[in-house]
Structures are given as structure tokens and as C-alpha cells.
Amino acid sequence: MHAIKNPKKILPVLIRVFQALLLSLFLTSVVVAPAWSQANPALQFTRQVVDVPTRPGVTQRFVYLAPQRPIATVILFAGGQGGLQISAEGEFNGGSGNFLVRSRQLFIERGFAVAVVDAPSDRQSYPFLGGFRQTPQHVDDIKALMAWLRQQAAIPVWLVGTSRGTQSAAFIATQLDRANGGPDGLVLTSTILRENKGGRAVPEMQLQRLRIPVLVVHHEQDGCKLCAFSDISRLMDALSAVPQKELISVRGGTSLGDPCEAMAYHGYNGIEQDVVTRIADWIVASVGRKE
């Protein structure tokens, strides 16, 4: 073995070699990611925060996520007070654990454009959408949102609500038919079947007005007293006049904490992929029947 005569001259060479190796690894990661995305078109999507003017002096904010050539658009209504407090950068400062909010990427992967709805600009403090979900003003706000979505793509627009979000989605659908800017379909998950805060539970709304497809998804082990599976017949009976409807019941997953919160059976904790897949398949089949 030969001794290195001048270590000081060797060190810069070693540093340059090490830097070249790092650069090579970095460039490899940059090249591979787009190639993988091209093999999975659903992973390529646009993302923007939109403030649509609605009522005088009021805007409706939502995050819009759209893959290439979406099948349909789903408007996602979170439960609880509905105040997601979406920042201008699209960060969720409230409600991020909600079933639909945390599952938004799953809808994109199934080929859907997604609009995640916040409370409007005049309801950006407690109680946010509390006491507001069944009002003409809420209908006006979402009607303006649907009009914006249809300007982006001439595809069906579906309302999808979970827990108290079903009170928004169902009420809006009963107030707006398709000819007047209403939705093309409705999905109700973990529906509010009984009410304890005033207002109406979903089965008490004018559901006989609906002439659009309606999918009901409910967890058989839902422990929330307002959403007990034993009460699901109240909803299905109220939908008796709806020409196209179905109940999908699910089991399993993990229930943590408050039985009415997002990480319990009520929020499909641990079975999100299966639930979204079944919702997506049903919507696709329904859209296909209309074509």
C-alpha cells in the first residue's frame, strides 16, 4: 500500500466526489417521481383555495382538488359545527380529522374532483354552521359553489355529507332541483336520524321532493345516539318516493373516544378506503345509467 503523500490535496477531491454522488441521488428522486405519477394519473391533480361570492358581502371558501379528466365532482360537508377555518394556503385549522376531510385524497384517487366546504365568511366563528345548515342563506352559498364547479367541468355534481354534514347536504338537495342549479346526486353517511338541538333530523326533511339518486351509508356499530343503526328505517322510509336509492351498511374498523366523533365507528375509522370505494363505485354506476 502506498502512503498518501499530500492528504490536503486529496480532501477536496473526495468532497467533490461526495457532492457528485449526492447530486446524482437527488436527480434520480426528481426524475422517478413524475414517471410514477404518469403511471398513476389520479396522483396528478390541481389544488386551489376558492372564495366564491354568494350573498351581498359574503364569500364561500372551499378547497378544490381536481384530477385529470374527473368523472364527477363531490362536495364534501364535514360534521360537527362545520368550521374548517381553511387558510389562504389551503390548511385546515379545524375539522381536519373528520371522515370526509381526511378521506379527500381517496376520492381523488378514484377519479373525482373534490370541493371541501368551509363555513361562509360571515360564519367564521363559533358556532360556525351550527343553526345555519337548514337556512336559505346556506342554500344560496352552496348554489353559487355548484355554479362555479360546473364552470370548471361539465360533469355531475354530488353532495356528500357525514354526520351533521348530512343535514346540510340533504336540506340543500330538497331545496334545489337540478333545473335550478341543484345537485345531480346525494350521499348521506352517518346520517343524523334524531335531533337533540332543535331543527330537523334528516328523516324529517321533505325528502319526497328528491328526484336524484340517493346513497345512504351507515355503520352498523355506530354508537352515536343520534345516528343509531336501529333508526335507519326512519330514513329509508322517508326516501320511499325517491326513484333510485340504496343503503350500504358496513361493519368493523376501530372505535376510539367519543362515539359521536370522527375516530369512532361513526367516522369509519380504519375502513375509510373500503367506504370511499363503495361510495365511488355507486356514483360511477349511477352516472353511467344516466348517460
mmCIF file of C-alpha atoms in Angstrom:
data_model
loop_
_atom_site.group_PDB
_atom_site.id
_atom_site.type_symbol
_atom_site.label_atom_id
_atom_site.label_comp_id
_atom_site.label_asym_id
_atom_site.label_seq_id
_atom_site.Cartn_x
_atom_site.Cartn_y
_atom_site.Cartn_z
ATOM 1 C CA MET A 1 0.000 0.000 0.000
ATOM 2 C CA HIS A 2 1.310 3.436 -0.935
ATOM 3 C CA ALA A 3 1.120 6.224 1.611
ATOM 4 C CA ILE A 4 -0.761 9.354 0.588
ATOM 5 C CA LYS A 5 1.937 11.957 0.116
ATOM 6 C CA ASN A 6 -0.287 15.040 0.349
ATOM 7 C CA PRO A 7 -3.588 14.494 2.199
ATOM 8 C CA LYS A 8 -4.502 18.181 1.789
ATOM 9 C CA LYS A 9 -4.776 17.721 -1.997
ATOM 10 C CA ILE A 10 -6.887 14.546 -1.697
ATOM 11 C CA LEU A 11 -9.555 16.027 0.624
ATOM 12 C CA PRO A 12 -11.055 18.489 -1.925
ATOM 13 C CA VAL A 13 -11.263 15.657 -4.468
ATOM 14 C CA LEU A 14 -13.145 13.446 -2.005
ATOM 15 C CA ILE A 15 -15.528 16.293 -1.188
ATOM 16 C CA ARG A 16 -16.287 16.833 -4.892
ATOM 17 C CA VAL A 17 -16.926 13.120 -5.384
ATOM 18 C CA PHE A 18 -19.265 13.045 -2.377
ATOM 19 C CA GLN A 19 -21.143 16.112 -3.678
ATOM 20 C CA ALA A 20 -21.498 14.483 -7.096
ATOM 21 C CA LEU A 21 -22.965 11.365 -5.516
ATOM 22 C CA LEU A 22 -25.496 13.424 -3.535
ATOM 23 C CA LEU A 23 -26.496 15.353 -6.645
ATOM 24 C CA SER A 24 -26.925 12.098 -8.536
ATOM 25 C CA LEU A 25 -29.215 10.705 -5.849
ATOM 26 C CA PHE A 26 -31.265 13.925 -5.798
ATOM 27 C CA LEU A 27 -31.688 13.992 -9.556
ATOM 28 C CA THR A 28 -32.745 10.340 -9.511
ATOM 29 C CA SER A 29 -35.523 11.066 -6.993
ATOM 30 C CA VAL A 30 -36.728 14.058 -9.014
ATOM 31 C CA VAL A 31 -36.943 12.038 -12.215
ATOM 32 C CA VAL A 32 -38.590 8.965 -10.697
ATOM 33 C CA ALA A 33 -41.469 10.823 -9.017
ATOM 34 C CA PRO A 34 -43.011 12.268 -12.216
ATOM 35 C CA ALA A 35 -42.608 8.942 -14.028
ATOM 36 C CA TRP A 36 -44.536 7.203 -11.228
ATOM 37 C CA SER A 37 -47.213 9.913 -11.356
ATOM 38 C CA GLN A 38 -47.639 9.397 -15.098
ATOM 39 C CA ALA A 39 -48.315 5.740 -14.434
ATOM 40 C CA ASN A 40 -50.936 6.815 -11.876
ATOM 41 C CA PRO A 41 -52.830 9.759 -13.433
ATOM 42 C CA ALA A 42 -55.071 10.144 -10.345
ATOM 43 C CA LEU A 43 -51.997 11.290 -8.401
ATOM 44 C CA GLN A 44 -51.749 14.355 -10.644
ATOM 45 C CA PHE A 45 -54.261 16.965 -9.589
ATOM 46 C CA THR A 46 -54.696 20.697 -9.318
ATOM 47 C CA ARG A 47 -55.272 22.269 -5.919
ATOM 48 C CA GLN A 48 -56.617 25.712 -5.165
ATOM 49 C CA VAL A 49 -58.428 27.672 -2.475
ATOM 50 C CA VAL A 50 -61.518 29.358 -3.891
ATOM 51 C CA ASP A 51 -63.666 32.149 -2.444
ATOM 52 C CA VAL A 52 -66.921 32.337 -4.399
ATOM 53 C CA PRO A 53 -69.077 35.465 -3.943
ATOM 54 C CA THR A 54 -72.525 34.439 -2.722
ATOM 55 C CA ARG A 55 -74.771 36.758 -0.744
ATOM 56 C CA PRO A 56 -74.018 40.525 -0.548
ATOM 57 C CA GLY A 57 -70.652 40.948 1.147
ATOM 58 C CA VAL A 58 -70.261 37.197 1.738
ATOM 59 C CA THR A 59 -67.965 34.608 0.158
ATOM 60 C CA GLN A 60 -67.969 30.834 0.390
ATOM 61 C CA ARG A 61 -64.494 29.315 0.774
ATOM 62 C CA PHE A 62 -63.566 25.768 -0.220
ATOM 63 C CA VAL A 63 -60.542 23.742 -1.266
ATOM 64 C CA TYR A 64 -60.855 22.493 -4.839
ATOM 65 C CA LEU A 65 -58.899 19.414 -5.889
ATOM 66 C CA ALA A 66 -59.235 18.125 -9.435
ATOM 67 C CA PRO A 67 -57.504 15.197 -11.153
ATOM 68 C CA GLN A 68 -57.148 14.982 -14.915
ATOM 69 C CA ARG A 69 -60.493 14.245 -16.623
ATOM 70 C CA PRO A 70 -62.632 13.788 -13.462
ATOM 71 C CA ILE A 71 -65.728 11.562 -13.574
ATOM 72 C CA ALA A 72 -67.814 13.798 -11.333
ATOM 73 C CA THR A 73 -67.384 16.371 -8.592
ATOM 74 C CA VAL A 74 -68.161 15.611 -4.954
ATOM 75 C CA ILE A 75 -68.826 18.437 -2.494
ATOM 76 C CA LEU A 76 -67.800 17.226 0.965
ATOM 77 C CA PHE A 77 -69.672 18.525 4.035
ATOM 78 C CA ALA A 78 -67.938 17.855 7.344
ATOM 79 C CA GLY A 79 -69.910 17.147 10.502
ATOM 80 C CA GLY A 80 -69.900 18.928 13.841
ATOM 81 C CA GLN A 81 -70.006 22.708 13.611
ATOM 82 C CA GLY A 82 -68.572 22.605 10.087
ATOM 83 C CA GLY A 83 -65.956 25.282 10.728
ATOM 84 C CA LEU A 84 -62.820 24.079 8.911
ATOM 85 C CA GLN A 85 -61.215 27.555 9.011
ATOM 86 C CA ILE A 86 -59.390 26.982 5.737
ATOM 87 C CA SER A 87 -56.379 29.261 5.344
ATOM 88 C CA ALA A 88 -55.435 31.041 2.120
ATOM 89 C CA GLU A 89 -52.813 28.303 1.661
ATOM 90 C CA GLY A 90 -55.411 25.540 1.986
ATOM 91 C CA GLU A 91 -54.552 24.422 5.521
ATOM 92 C CA PHE A 92 -57.393 23.112 7.695
ATOM 93 C CA ASN A 93 -57.336 24.769 11.113
ATOM 94 C CA GLY A 94 -60.427 22.880 12.240
ATOM 95 C CA GLY A 95 -62.136 19.595 11.425
ATOM 96 C CA SER A 96 -59.151 18.009 9.695
ATOM 97 C CA GLY A 97 -59.852 14.661 11.385
ATOM 98 C CA ASN A 98 -63.395 14.477 10.006
ATOM 99 C CA PHE A 99 -64.060 11.324 7.959
ATOM 100 C CA LEU A 100 -64.706 13.126 4.665
ATOM 101 C CA VAL A 101 -61.976 15.728 5.127
ATOM 102 C CA ARG A 102 -59.281 13.164 5.887
ATOM 103 C CA SER A 103 -60.545 10.922 3.050
ATOM 104 C CA ARG A 104 -60.492 13.599 0.329
ATOM 105 C CA GLN A 105 -57.420 12.083 -1.343
ATOM 106 C CA LEU A 106 -59.224 8.743 -1.656
ATOM 107 C CA PHE A 107 -61.944 10.383 -3.753
ATOM 108 C CA ILE A 108 -59.306 11.969 -5.994
ATOM 109 C CA GLU A 109 -57.645 8.592 -6.491
ATOM 110 C CA ARG A 110 -60.986 7.230 -7.675
ATOM 111 C CA GLY A 111 -61.171 9.947 -10.331
ATOM 112 C CA PHE A 112 -63.368 12.547 -8.648
ATOM 113 C CA ALA A 113 -62.889 16.284 -8.398
ATOM 114 C CA VAL A 114 -63.371 17.326 -4.772
ATOM 115 C CA ALA A 115 -64.636 20.506 -3.094
ATOM 116 C CA VAL A 116 -64.140 20.560 0.691
ATOM 117 C CA VAL A 117 -66.518 23.172 2.088
ATOM 118 C CA ASP A 118 -65.868 25.573 4.951
ATOM 119 C CA ALA A 119 -68.388 27.783 6.729
ATOM 120 C CA PRO A 120 -69.012 31.029 4.770
ATOM 121 C CA SER A 121 -67.157 34.252 5.530
ATOM 122 C CA ASP A 122 -69.891 35.569 7.821
ATOM 123 C CA ARG A 123 -69.851 32.365 9.914
ATOM 124 C CA GLN A 124 -66.135 32.119 10.696
ATOM 125 C CA SER A 125 -66.553 31.978 14.456
ATOM 126 C CA TYR A 126 -68.436 29.715 16.853
ATOM 127 C CA PRO A 127 -70.978 28.197 16.257
ATOM 128 C CA PHE A 128 -69.941 28.274 12.554
ATOM 129 C CA LEU A 129 -72.624 26.232 10.725
ATOM 130 C CA GLY A 130 -74.490 25.414 13.939
ATOM 131 C CA GLY A 131 -78.093 26.571 13.459
ATOM 132 C CA PHE A 132 -77.291 27.575 9.862
ATOM 133 C CA ARG A 133 -77.369 24.321 7.912
ATOM 134 C CA GLN A 134 -81.119 24.436 7.203
ATOM 135 C CA THR A 135 -81.406 28.060 6.076
ATOM 136 C CA PRO A 136 -81.993 29.755 2.696
ATOM 137 C CA GLN A 137 -78.630 31.510 3.088
ATOM 138 C CA HIS A 138 -76.779 28.192 3.265
ATOM 139 C CA VAL A 139 -78.635 27.047 0.155
ATOM 140 C CA ASP A 140 -77.617 30.239 -1.672
ATOM 141 C CA ASP A 141 -73.965 29.775 -0.701
ATOM 142 C CA ILE A 142 -73.766 26.196 -1.981
ATOM 143 C CA LYS A 143 -75.769 27.011 -5.103
ATOM 144 C CA ALA A 144 -73.094 29.583 -6.004
ATOM 145 C CA LEU A 145 -70.407 26.987 -5.288
ATOM 146 C CA MET A 146 -72.091 24.426 -7.560
ATOM 147 C CA ALA A 147 -72.364 27.009 -10.341
ATOM 148 C CA TRP A 148 -68.615 27.666 -10.065
ATOM 149 C CA LEU A 149 -67.846 23.948 -10.184
ATOM 150 C CA ARG A 150 -69.931 23.466 -13.325
ATOM 151 C CA GLN A 151 -67.982 26.251 -14.992
ATOM 152 C CA GLN A 152 -64.793 24.259 -14.399
ATOM 153 C CA ALA A 153 -66.091 20.981 -15.824
ATOM 154 C CA ALA A 154 -69.374 19.867 -17.389
ATOM 155 C CA ILE A 155 -69.688 16.820 -15.134
ATOM 156 C CA PRO A 156 -72.216 15.746 -12.481
ATOM 157 C CA VAL A 157 -72.032 17.405 -9.068
ATOM 158 C CA TRP A 158 -72.876 15.311 -5.996
ATOM 159 C CA LEU A 159 -73.376 16.413 -2.404
ATOM 160 C CA VAL A 160 -71.726 14.140 0.174
ATOM 161 C CA GLY A 161 -72.323 14.756 3.869
ATOM 162 C CA THR A 162 -71.303 12.984 7.049
ATOM 163 C CA SER A 163 -72.927 13.277 10.482
ATOM 164 C CA ARG A 164 -74.243 16.868 10.799
ATOM 165 C CA GLY A 165 -72.962 17.422 7.276
ATOM 166 C CA THR A 166 -75.890 15.251 6.153
ATOM 167 C CA GLN A 167 -78.219 17.977 7.411
ATOM 168 C CA SER A 168 -76.550 20.421 5.012
ATOM 169 C CA ALA A 169 -76.420 18.057 2.039
ATOM 170 C CA ALA A 170 -79.972 16.723 2.428
ATOM 171 C CA PHE A 171 -81.567 20.099 3.068
ATOM 172 C CA ILE A 172 -79.874 21.744 0.082
ATOM 173 C CA ALA A 173 -80.914 18.837 -2.156
ATOM 174 C CA THR A 174 -84.558 19.234 -1.088
ATOM 175 C CA GLN A 175 -84.488 22.966 -1.847
ATOM 176 C CA LEU A 176 -82.781 22.925 -5.252
ATOM 177 C CA ASP A 177 -83.704 20.632 -8.111
ATOM 178 C CA ARG A 178 -81.265 20.098 -10.964
ATOM 179 C CA ALA A 179 -83.046 22.599 -13.244
ATOM 180 C CA ASN A 180 -82.454 25.322 -10.649
ATOM 181 C CA GLY A 181 -78.778 24.626 -10.092
ATOM 182 C CA GLY A 182 -79.183 21.758 -7.639
ATOM 183 C CA PRO A 183 -77.090 18.593 -7.320
ATOM 184 C CA ASP A 184 -77.080 15.530 -9.551
ATOM 185 C CA GLY A 185 -76.930 13.112 -6.632
ATOM 186 C CA LEU A 186 -76.739 12.820 -2.856
ATOM 187 C CA VAL A 187 -74.689 10.649 -0.480
ATOM 188 C CA LEU A 188 -75.529 10.522 3.237
ATOM 189 C CA THR A 189 -73.021 8.904 5.615
ATOM 190 C CA SER A 190 -73.599 8.539 9.373
ATOM 191 C CA THR A 191 -76.865 10.415 8.926
ATOM 192 C CA ILE A 192 -78.423 12.404 11.752
ATOM 193 C CA LEU A 193 -81.529 10.273 12.351
ATOM 194 C CA ARG A 194 -82.701 12.002 15.533
ATOM 195 C CA GLU A 195 -82.135 15.543 16.759
ATOM 196 C CA ASN A 196 -81.455 16.953 20.223
ATOM 197 C CA LYS A 197 -80.533 20.554 19.416
ATOM 198 C CA GLY A 198 -83.632 21.832 17.642
ATOM 199 C CA GLY A 199 -84.007 21.839 13.896
ATOM 200 C CA ARG A 200 -84.802 18.706 11.956
ATOM 201 C CA ALA A 201 -83.159 15.345 11.694
ATOM 202 C CA VAL A 202 -82.734 14.227 8.087
ATOM 203 C CA PRO A 203 -85.760 11.839 8.030
ATOM 204 C CA GLU A 204 -87.968 14.795 8.997
ATOM 205 C CA MET A 205 -86.981 16.844 5.941
ATOM 206 C CA GLN A 206 -89.028 16.951 2.733
ATOM 207 C CA LEU A 207 -87.169 14.044 1.179
ATOM 208 C CA GLN A 208 -90.150 13.158 -1.000
ATOM 209 C CA ARG A 209 -89.099 16.091 -3.184
ATOM 210 C CA LEU A 210 -85.905 14.367 -4.250
ATOM 211 C CA ARG A 211 -85.679 13.120 -7.828
ATOM 212 C CA ILE A 212 -81.965 12.376 -7.814
ATOM 213 C CA PRO A 213 -80.038 9.220 -6.840
ATOM 214 C CA VAL A 214 -79.551 8.894 -3.082
ATOM 215 C CA LEU A 215 -76.981 6.626 -1.424
ATOM 216 C CA VAL A 216 -77.125 6.016 2.330
ATOM 217 C CA VAL A 217 -74.012 4.637 4.063
ATOM 218 C CA HIS A 218 -74.183 3.722 7.736
ATOM 219 C CA HIS A 219 -72.049 1.809 10.233
ATOM 220 C CA GLU A 220 -73.998 -0.943 11.947
ATOM 221 C CA GLN A 221 -71.979 -0.347 15.148
ATOM 222 C CA ASP A 222 -72.402 3.440 15.206
ATOM 223 C CA GLY A 223 -72.586 4.326 18.905
ATOM 224 C CA CYS A 224 -73.825 7.891 18.478
ATOM 225 C CA LYS A 225 -77.328 8.149 19.918
ATOM 226 C CA LEU A 226 -78.398 10.493 17.121
ATOM 227 C CA CYS A 227 -77.265 8.011 14.470
ATOM 228 C CA ALA A 228 -78.142 4.558 15.803
ATOM 229 C CA PHE A 229 -78.383 1.944 13.061
ATOM 230 C CA SER A 230 -81.624 0.715 14.634
ATOM 231 C CA ASP A 231 -83.179 4.005 13.451
ATOM 232 C CA ILE A 232 -82.053 3.700 9.831
ATOM 233 C CA SER A 233 -85.519 2.533 8.740
ATOM 234 C CA ARG A 234 -86.792 6.037 9.575
ATOM 235 C CA LEU A 235 -84.578 7.405 6.830
ATOM 236 C CA MET A 236 -85.218 4.707 4.247
ATOM 237 C CA ASP A 237 -88.985 5.018 4.772
ATOM 238 C CA ALA A 238 -88.721 8.793 4.264
ATOM 239 C CA LEU A 239 -86.905 8.104 0.972
ATOM 240 C CA SER A 240 -89.664 5.806 -0.305
ATOM 241 C CA ALA A 241 -90.600 8.205 -3.135
ATOM 242 C CA VAL A 242 -87.018 8.506 -4.389
ATOM 243 C CA PRO A 243 -86.689 6.534 -7.659
ATOM 244 C CA GLN A 244 -83.058 5.446 -7.176
ATOM 245 C CA LYS A 245 -81.724 4.763 -3.695
ATOM 246 C CA GLU A 246 -79.699 2.212 -1.757
ATOM 247 C CA LEU A 247 -78.482 1.528 1.775
ATOM 248 C CA ILE A 248 -74.923 0.283 2.225
ATOM 249 C CA SER A 249 -74.236 -0.929 5.753
ATOM 250 C CA VAL A 250 -70.705 -1.549 6.980
ATOM 251 C CA ARG A 251 -69.025 -3.111 9.992
ATOM 252 C CA GLY A 252 -65.558 -3.193 11.513
ATOM 253 C CA GLY A 253 -62.767 -0.723 11.937
ATOM 254 C CA THR A 254 -61.699 0.785 15.251
ATOM 255 C CA SER A 255 -63.714 2.897 17.661
ATOM 256 C CA LEU A 256 -61.792 5.415 19.767
ATOM 257 C CA GLY A 257 -63.066 8.105 22.092
ATOM 258 C CA ASP A 258 -66.449 9.814 21.873
ATOM 259 C CA PRO A 259 -68.858 7.565 19.915
ATOM 260 C CA CYS A 260 -70.155 10.622 18.019
ATOM 261 C CA GLU A 261 -66.709 11.769 16.887
ATOM 262 C CA ALA A 262 -64.579 11.124 13.831
ATOM 263 C CA MET A 263 -62.305 8.385 15.193
ATOM 264 C CA ALA A 264 -65.164 6.156 16.351
ATOM 265 C CA TYR A 265 -67.223 3.734 14.252
ATOM 266 C CA HIS A 266 -69.284 6.848 13.495
ATOM 267 C CA GLY A 267 -66.321 8.146 11.446
ATOM 268 C CA TYR A 268 -65.418 4.821 9.739
ATOM 269 C CA ASN A 269 -62.064 4.779 11.498
ATOM 270 C CA GLY A 270 -59.853 2.169 9.862
ATOM 271 C CA ILE A 271 -62.202 1.341 6.986
ATOM 272 C CA GLU A 272 -62.063 4.642 5.097
ATOM 273 C CA GLN A 273 -60.678 3.034 1.925
ATOM 274 C CA ASP A 274 -63.467 0.473 1.733
ATOM 275 C CA VAL A 275 -66.206 3.012 2.437
ATOM 276 C CA VAL A 276 -64.952 5.533 -0.135
ATOM 277 C CA THR A 277 -64.526 2.760 -2.710
ATOM 278 C CA ARG A 278 -68.116 1.648 -2.268
ATOM 279 C CA ILE A 279 -69.381 5.230 -2.477
ATOM 280 C CA ALA A 280 -67.297 5.883 -5.588
ATOM 281 C CA ASP A 281 -68.450 2.689 -7.308
ATOM 282 C CA TRP A 282 -72.085 3.558 -6.634
ATOM 283 C CA ILE A 283 -71.728 7.090 -8.003
ATOM 284 C CA VAL A 284 -69.930 5.815 -11.113
ATOM 285 C CA ALA A 285 -72.666 3.251 -11.728
ATOM 286 C CA SER A 286 -75.338 5.907 -11.266
ATOM 287 C CA VAL A 287 -73.627 8.356 -13.631
ATOM 288 C CA GLY A 288 -73.291 5.546 -16.178
ATOM 289 C CA ARG A 289 -77.010 4.778 -16.012
ATOM 290 C CA LYS A 290 -77.802 8.422 -16.842
ATOM 291 C CA GLU A 291 -75.548 8.531 -19.905
#
